[in-house]
Tab-separated table of C-alpha atoms in Angstrom:
chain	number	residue	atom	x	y	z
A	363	UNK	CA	20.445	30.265	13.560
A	364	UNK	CA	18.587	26.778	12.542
A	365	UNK	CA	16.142	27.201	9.528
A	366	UNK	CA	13.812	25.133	7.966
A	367	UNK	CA	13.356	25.988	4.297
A	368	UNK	CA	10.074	25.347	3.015
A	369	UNK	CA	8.985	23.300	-0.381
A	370	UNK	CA	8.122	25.514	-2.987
A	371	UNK	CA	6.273	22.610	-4.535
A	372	UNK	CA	2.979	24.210	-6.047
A	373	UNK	CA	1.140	20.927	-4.773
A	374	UNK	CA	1.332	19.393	-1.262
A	375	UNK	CA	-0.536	16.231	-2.395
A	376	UNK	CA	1.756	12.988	-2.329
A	377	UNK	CA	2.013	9.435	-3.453
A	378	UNK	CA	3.981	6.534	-1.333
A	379	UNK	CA	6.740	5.663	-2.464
A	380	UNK	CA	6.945	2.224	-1.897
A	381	UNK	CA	3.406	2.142	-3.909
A	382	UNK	CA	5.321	3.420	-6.380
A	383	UNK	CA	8.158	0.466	-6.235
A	384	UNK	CA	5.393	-1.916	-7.028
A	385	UNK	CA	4.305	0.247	-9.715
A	386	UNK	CA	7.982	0.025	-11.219
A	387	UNK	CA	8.547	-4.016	-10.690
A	388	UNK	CA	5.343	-4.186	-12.928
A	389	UNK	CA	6.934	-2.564	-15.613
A	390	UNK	CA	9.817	-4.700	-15.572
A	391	UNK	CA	7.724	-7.470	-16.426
A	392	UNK	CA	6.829	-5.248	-19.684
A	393	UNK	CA	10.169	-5.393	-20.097
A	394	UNK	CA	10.589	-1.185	-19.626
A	395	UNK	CA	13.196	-0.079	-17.156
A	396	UNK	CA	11.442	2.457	-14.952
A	397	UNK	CA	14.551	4.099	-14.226
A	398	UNK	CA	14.550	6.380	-17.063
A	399	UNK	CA	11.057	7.103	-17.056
A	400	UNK	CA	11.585	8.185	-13.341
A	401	UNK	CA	14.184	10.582	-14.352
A	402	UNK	CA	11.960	11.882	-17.162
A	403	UNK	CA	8.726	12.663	-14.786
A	404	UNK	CA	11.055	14.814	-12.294
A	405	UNK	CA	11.195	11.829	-9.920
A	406	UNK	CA	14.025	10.916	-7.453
A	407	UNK	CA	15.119	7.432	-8.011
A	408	UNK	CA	17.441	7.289	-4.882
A	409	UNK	CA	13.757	7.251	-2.986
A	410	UNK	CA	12.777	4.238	-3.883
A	411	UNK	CA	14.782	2.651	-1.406
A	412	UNK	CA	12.975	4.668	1.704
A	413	UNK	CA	9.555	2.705	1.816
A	414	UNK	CA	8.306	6.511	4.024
A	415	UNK	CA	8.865	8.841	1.278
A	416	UNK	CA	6.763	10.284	-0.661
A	417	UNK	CA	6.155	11.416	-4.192
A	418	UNK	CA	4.621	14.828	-5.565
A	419	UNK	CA	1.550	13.908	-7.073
A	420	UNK	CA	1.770	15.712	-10.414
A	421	UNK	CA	4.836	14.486	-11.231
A	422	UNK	CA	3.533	10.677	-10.316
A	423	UNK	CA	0.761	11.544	-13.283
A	424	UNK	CA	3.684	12.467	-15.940
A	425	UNK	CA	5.348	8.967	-15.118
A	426	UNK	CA	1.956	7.258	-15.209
A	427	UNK	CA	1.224	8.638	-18.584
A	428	UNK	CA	5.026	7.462	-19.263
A	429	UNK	CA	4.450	4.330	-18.608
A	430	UNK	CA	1.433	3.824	-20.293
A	431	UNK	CA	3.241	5.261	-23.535
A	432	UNK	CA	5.956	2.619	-23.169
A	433	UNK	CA	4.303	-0.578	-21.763
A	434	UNK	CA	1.611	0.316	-25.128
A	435	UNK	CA	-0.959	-0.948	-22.271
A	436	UNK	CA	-3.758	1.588	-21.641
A	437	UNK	CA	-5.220	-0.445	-18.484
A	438	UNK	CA	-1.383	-0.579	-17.282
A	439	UNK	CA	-3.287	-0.085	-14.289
A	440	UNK	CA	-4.845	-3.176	-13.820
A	441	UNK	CA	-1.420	-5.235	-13.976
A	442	UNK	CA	-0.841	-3.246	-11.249
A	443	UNK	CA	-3.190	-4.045	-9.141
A	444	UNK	CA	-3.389	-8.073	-10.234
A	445	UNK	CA	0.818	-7.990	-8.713
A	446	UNK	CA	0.928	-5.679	-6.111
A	447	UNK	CA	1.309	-7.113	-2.978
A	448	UNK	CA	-0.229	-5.746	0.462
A	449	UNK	CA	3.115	-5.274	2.012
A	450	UNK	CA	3.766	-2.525	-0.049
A	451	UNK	CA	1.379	-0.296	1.272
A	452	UNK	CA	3.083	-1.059	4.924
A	453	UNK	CA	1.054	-1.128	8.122
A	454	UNK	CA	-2.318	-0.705	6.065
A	455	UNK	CA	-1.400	-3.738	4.170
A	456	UNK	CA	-0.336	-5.503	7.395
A	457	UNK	CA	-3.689	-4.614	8.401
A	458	UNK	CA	-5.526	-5.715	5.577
A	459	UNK	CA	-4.316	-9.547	5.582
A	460	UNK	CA	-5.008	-9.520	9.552
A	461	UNK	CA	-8.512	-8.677	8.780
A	462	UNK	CA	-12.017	-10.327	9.681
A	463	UNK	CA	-14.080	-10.029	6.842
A	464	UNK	CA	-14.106	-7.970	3.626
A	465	UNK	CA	-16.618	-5.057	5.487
A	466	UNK	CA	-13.376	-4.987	7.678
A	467	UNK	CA	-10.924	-4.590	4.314
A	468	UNK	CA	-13.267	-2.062	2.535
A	469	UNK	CA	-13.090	0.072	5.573
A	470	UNK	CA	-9.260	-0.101	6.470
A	471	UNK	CA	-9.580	1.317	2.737
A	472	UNK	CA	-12.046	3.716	3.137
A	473	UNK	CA	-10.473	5.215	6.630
A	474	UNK	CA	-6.668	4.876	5.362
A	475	UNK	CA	-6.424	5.119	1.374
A	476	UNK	CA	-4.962	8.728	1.765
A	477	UNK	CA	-1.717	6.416	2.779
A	478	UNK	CA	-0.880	5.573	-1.039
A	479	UNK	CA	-1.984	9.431	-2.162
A	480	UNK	CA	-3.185	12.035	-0.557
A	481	UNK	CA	-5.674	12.933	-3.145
A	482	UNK	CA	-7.334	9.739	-2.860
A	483	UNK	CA	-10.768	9.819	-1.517
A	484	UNK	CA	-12.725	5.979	-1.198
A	485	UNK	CA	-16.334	6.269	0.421
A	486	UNK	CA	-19.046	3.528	1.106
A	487	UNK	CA	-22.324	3.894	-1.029
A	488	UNK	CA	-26.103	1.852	-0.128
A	489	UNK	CA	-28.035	2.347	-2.812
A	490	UNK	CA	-31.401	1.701	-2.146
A	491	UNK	CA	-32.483	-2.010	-2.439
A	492	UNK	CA	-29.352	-3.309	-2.977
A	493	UNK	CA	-28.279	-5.640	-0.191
A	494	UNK	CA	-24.777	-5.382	-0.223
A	495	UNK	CA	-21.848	-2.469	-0.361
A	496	UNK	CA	-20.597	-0.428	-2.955
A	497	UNK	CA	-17.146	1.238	-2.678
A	498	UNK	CA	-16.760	4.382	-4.621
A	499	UNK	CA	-13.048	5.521	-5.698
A	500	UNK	CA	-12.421	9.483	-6.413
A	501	UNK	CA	-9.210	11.575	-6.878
A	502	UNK	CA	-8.965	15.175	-6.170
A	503	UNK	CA	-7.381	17.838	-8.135
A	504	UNK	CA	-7.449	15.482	-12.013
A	505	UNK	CA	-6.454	11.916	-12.381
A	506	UNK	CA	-4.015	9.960	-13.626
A	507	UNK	CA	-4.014	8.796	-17.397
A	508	UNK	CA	-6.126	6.072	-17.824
A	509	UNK	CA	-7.732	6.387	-14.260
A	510	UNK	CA	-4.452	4.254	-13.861
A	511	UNK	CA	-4.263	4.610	-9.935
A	512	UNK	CA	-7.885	3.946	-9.283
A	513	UNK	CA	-8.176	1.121	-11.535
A	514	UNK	CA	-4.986	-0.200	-9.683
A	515	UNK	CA	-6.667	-0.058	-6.075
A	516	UNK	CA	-10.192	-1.229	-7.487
A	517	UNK	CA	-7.714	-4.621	-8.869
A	518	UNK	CA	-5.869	-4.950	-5.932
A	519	UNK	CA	-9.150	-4.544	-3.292
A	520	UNK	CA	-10.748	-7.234	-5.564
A	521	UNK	CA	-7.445	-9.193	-5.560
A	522	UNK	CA	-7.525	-9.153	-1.745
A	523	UNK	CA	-11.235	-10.020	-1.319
A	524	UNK	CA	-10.059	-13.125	-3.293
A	525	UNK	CA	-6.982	-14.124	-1.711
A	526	UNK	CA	-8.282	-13.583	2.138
A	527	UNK	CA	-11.287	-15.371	1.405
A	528	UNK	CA	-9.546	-18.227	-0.228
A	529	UNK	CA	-11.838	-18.315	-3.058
A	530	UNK	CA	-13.219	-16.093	-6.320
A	531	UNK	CA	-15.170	-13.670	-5.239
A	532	UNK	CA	-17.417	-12.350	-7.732
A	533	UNK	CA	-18.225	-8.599	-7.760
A	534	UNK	CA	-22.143	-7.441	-8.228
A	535	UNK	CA	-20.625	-4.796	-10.130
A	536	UNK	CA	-17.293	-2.214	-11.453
A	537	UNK	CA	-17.981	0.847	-12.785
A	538	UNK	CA	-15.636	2.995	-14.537
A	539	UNK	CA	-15.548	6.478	-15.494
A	540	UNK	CA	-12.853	5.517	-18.628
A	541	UNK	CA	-13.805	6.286	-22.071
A	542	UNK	CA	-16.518	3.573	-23.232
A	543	UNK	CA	-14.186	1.847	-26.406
A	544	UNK	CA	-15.999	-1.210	-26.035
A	545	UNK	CA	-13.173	-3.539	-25.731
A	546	UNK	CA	-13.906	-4.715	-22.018
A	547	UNK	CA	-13.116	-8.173	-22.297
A	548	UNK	CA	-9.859	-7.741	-20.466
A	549	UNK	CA	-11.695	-5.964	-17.487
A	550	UNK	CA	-14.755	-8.211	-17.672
A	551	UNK	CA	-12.171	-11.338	-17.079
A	552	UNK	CA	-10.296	-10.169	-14.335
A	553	UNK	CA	-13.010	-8.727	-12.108
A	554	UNK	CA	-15.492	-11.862	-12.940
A	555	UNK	CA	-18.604	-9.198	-13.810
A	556	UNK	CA	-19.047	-7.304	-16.825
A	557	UNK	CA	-17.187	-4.102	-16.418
A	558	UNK	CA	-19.089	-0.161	-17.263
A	559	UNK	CA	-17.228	2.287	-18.858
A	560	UNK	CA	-17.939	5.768	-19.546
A	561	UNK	CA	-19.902	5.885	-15.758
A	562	UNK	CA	-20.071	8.532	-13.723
A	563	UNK	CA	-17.991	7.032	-11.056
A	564	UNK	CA	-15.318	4.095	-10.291
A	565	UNK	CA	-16.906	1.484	-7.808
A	566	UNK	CA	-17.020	-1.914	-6.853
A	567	UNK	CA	-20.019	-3.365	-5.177
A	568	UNK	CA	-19.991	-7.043	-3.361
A	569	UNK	CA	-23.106	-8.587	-1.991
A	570	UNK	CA	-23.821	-8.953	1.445
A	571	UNK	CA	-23.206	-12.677	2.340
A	572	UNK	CA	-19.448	-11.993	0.525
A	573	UNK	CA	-18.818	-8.709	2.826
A	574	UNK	CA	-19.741	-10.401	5.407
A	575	UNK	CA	-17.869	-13.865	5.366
A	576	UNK	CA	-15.060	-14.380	8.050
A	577	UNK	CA	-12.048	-14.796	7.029
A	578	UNK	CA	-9.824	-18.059	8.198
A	579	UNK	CA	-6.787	-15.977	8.930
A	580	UNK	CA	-8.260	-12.853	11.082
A	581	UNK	CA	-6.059	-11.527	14.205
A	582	UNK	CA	-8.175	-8.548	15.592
A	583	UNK	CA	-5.059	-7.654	17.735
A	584	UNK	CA	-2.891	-7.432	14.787
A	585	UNK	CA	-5.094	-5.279	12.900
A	586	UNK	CA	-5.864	-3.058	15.771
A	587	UNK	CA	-1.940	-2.441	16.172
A	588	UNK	CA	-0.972	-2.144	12.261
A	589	UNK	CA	-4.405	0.097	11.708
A	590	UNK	CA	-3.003	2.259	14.866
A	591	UNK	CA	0.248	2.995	13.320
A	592	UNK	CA	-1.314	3.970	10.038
A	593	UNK	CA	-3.830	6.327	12.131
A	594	UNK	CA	-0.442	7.827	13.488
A	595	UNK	CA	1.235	8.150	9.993
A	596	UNK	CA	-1.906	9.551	8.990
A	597	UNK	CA	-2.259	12.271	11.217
A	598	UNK	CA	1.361	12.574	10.806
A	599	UNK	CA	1.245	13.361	6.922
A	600	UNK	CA	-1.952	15.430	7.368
A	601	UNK	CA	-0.019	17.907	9.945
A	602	UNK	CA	3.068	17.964	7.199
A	603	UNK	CA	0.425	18.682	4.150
A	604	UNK	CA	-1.016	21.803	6.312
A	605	UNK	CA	2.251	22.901	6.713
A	606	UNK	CA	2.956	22.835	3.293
A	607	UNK	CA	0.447	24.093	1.947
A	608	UNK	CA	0.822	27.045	4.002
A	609	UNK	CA	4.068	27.459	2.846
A	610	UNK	CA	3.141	27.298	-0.611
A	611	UNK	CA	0.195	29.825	0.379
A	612	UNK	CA	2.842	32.194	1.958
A	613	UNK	CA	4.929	32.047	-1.232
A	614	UNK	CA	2.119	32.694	-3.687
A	615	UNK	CA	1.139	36.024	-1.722
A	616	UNK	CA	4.251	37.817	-0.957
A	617	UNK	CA	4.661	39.721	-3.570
A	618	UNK	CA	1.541	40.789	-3.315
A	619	UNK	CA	2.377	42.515	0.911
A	620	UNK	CA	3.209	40.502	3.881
A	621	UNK	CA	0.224	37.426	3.824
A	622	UNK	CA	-1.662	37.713	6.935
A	623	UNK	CA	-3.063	34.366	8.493
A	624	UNK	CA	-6.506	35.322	8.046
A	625	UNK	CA	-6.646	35.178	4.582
A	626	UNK	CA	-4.461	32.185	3.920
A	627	UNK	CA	-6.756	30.268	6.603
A	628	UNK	CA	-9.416	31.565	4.757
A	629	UNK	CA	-7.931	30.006	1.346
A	630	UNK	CA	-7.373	26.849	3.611
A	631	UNK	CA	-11.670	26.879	4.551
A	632	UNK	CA	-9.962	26.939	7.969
A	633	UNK	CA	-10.786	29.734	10.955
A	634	UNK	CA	-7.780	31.292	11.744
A	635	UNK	CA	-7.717	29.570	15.457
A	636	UNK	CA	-7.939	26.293	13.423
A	637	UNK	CA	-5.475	26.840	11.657
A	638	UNK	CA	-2.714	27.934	14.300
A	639	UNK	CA	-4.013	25.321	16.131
A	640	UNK	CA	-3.085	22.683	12.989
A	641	UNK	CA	0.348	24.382	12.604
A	642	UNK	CA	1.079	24.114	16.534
A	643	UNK	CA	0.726	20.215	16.127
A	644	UNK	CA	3.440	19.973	14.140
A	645	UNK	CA	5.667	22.638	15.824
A	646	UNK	CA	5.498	25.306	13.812
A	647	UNK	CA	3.401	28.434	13.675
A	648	UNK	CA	2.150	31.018	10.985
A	649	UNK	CA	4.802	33.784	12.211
A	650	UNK	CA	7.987	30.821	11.925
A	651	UNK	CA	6.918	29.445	8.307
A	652	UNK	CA	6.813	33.031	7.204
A	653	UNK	CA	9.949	34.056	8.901
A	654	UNK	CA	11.767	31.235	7.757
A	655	UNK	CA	10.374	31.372	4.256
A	656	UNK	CA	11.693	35.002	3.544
A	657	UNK	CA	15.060	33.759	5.272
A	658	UNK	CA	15.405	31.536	2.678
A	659	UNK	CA	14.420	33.552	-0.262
A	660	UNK	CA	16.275	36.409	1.065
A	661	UNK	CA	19.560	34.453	1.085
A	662	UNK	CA	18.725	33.047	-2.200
A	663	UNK	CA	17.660	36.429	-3.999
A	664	UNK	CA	21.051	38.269	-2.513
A	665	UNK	CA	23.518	35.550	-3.571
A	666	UNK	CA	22.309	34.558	-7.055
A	667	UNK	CA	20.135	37.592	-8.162
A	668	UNK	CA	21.387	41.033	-9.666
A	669	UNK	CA	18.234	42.555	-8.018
A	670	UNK	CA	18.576	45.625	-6.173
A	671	UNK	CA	17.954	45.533	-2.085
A	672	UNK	CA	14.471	47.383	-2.838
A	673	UNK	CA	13.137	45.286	-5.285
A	674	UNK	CA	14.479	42.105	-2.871
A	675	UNK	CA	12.477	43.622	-0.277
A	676	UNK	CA	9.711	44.187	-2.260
A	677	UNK	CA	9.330	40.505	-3.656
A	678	UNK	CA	9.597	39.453	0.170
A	679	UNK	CA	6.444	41.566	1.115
A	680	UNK	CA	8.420	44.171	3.080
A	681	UNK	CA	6.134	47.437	2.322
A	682	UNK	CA	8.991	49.354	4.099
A	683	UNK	CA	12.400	49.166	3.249
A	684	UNK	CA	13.899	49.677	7.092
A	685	UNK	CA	12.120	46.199	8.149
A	686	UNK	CA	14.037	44.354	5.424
A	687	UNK	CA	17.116	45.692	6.939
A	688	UNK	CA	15.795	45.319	10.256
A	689	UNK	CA	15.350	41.526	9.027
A	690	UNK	CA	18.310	41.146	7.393
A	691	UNK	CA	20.147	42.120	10.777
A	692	UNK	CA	18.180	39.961	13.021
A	693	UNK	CA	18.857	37.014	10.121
A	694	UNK	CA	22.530	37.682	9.078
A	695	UNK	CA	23.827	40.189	11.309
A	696	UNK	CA	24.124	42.819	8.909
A	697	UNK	CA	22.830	44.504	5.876
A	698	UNK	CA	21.233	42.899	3.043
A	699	UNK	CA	24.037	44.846	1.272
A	700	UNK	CA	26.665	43.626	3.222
A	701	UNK	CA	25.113	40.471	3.506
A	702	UNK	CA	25.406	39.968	-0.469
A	703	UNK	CA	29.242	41.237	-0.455
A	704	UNK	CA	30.244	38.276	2.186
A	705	UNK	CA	28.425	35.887	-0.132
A	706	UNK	CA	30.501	37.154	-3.314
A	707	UNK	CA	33.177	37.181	-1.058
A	708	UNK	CA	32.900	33.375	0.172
A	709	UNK	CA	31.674	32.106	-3.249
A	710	UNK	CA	35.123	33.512	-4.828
């Protein structure tokens, strides 16, 4: 029988990796080797050379706050987004230097950011009287040290603005939610505006003549195919994050009884319909994940735990001890008993 095992990863949220190959080139030029730090925050290495994959989240915030401790450079951040180069956010970057204006950039951003991490969330603001736009940067679930990851898109969107327009374009204002230590100057050069810290939020505004300037090298039809294949990834990564998280969901509750997809759709804000609906997208349903998910912990638990066949059961949210069995036999073709002898048996 075929089985998918499931991530026990207690978060589902992701970073790109190739976003995160930028991030290590830019230490180089502090003259840290990445490598290491990699290593030290949990993180594969051999990824870096599969622009698709993707990083856990929390592990990406250890090797931020890494790499702050060994570059000494608190707005690490920044450098980031002054190098970075649009390619290495793939088909949204494609899309980005195709674009017609900067209203066309800040929404490519705005519609797609959940590309570089999934708990990335940029949304346009009009405050009244103010003719122009204001981006506004959030993360979900805590930030990176520093804000390091915002203040690296917030460098890199005002990078772009620059570069596609072929001139400096000047900000009406950055705000950032960092600790007010009153050394801005750094900030204050780069982004051309003087730069608030301790704010309630991280933005960027740009006035209206600047948002809406064309840009000399706009291709519509390239945009419209790169921004199509970043919708697709998109929906793509949403599916797999459902998935997980469901998994994780599943995990969480089964000591607890067998998890019933009401209540993790409820956990999920999700009707239950929705929810099977979500997990029928990407091929899977409530019933498989959960199936497959005691599969694998079954296996694991009999091979490489001293527990007894009851307590196994229990942990796998089997009220009734003949439905392990029964599940054991449908998985294995025998016993959970016998099932564990075969293992010792093949492991000697």
């Amino acid at each position: 029988m075929n089985r998918h095992s499931i991530s026990s990863d207690t978060s589902a949220h992701s970073v790109l990796v190739s976003w995160v190959s930028s991030i290590c080139q830019t230490a180089r030029g502090y003259g840290v080797d990445p490598l290491p730090l990699l290593d030290a925050a949990g993180l594969d290495a051999k990824l870096l050379h599969i622009p698709d994959a993707r990083y856990p989240v929390d592990n990406m915030r250890r090797f931020w706050d890494l790499l702050i401790d060994q570059t000494g450079d608190p707005f690490f951040g920044l450098q980031v987004g002054r190098e970075i180069q649009a390619s290495a956010l793939q088909g949204l970057g494609l899309a980005m230097i195709t674009c017609a204006s900067l209203a066309d950039l800040m929404m490519l951003m705005v519609r797609y950011c959940k590309i570089i991490s999934t708990t990335m969330r940029i949304s346009f603001d009009h405050p009244p009287d103010f003719k122009g736009t204001k981006l506004v940067l959030r993360t979900d679930s805590g930030h990176e040290p520093m804000n390091s990851a915002l203040l690296a898109v917030l460098a890199f969107i005002h990078r772009q603005a620059c570069s596609l327009a072929q001139h400096k374009v000047v900000p009406v204002s950055v705000t950032l939610s960092l600790p007010d230590s009153g050394d801005t100057a750094r900030l204050d050069d780069y982004f051309g505006v003087p730069v608030n810290l301790g704010c309630e939020r991280d933005s960027i505004s740009f006035a209206y003549e600047d948002t809406i300037e064309p840009y000399a090298g706009a291709n519509p039809k390239l945009t419209d195919i790169n921004a199509t294949l970043v919708g697709d990834y998109l929906n793509r990564l949403r599916q797999m994050d459902i998935t997980a998280r469901v998994g994780t969901l599943i995990r969480e509750t089964l000591e607890d009884g067998e998890p019933r997809l009401p209540d993790i759709a409820a956990k999920l804000h999700l009707t239950p319909r929705t929810l099977q609906r979500r997990l029928s997208s990407e091929g899977s349903s409530f019933n498989s994940l959960l199936d497959n998910l005691r599969y694998d912990m079954a296996h694991d638990l009999l091979m490489h735990s001293n527990l007894s066949i009851t307590e196994i059961g229990f942990r796998l949210g089997f009220s009734d001890l003949s439905n392990f069995i029964r599940a054991c036999h449908r998985w294995f073709g025998c016993t959970p008993q016998q099932h564990r002898e075969n293992s010792l048996m093949i492991r000697v």
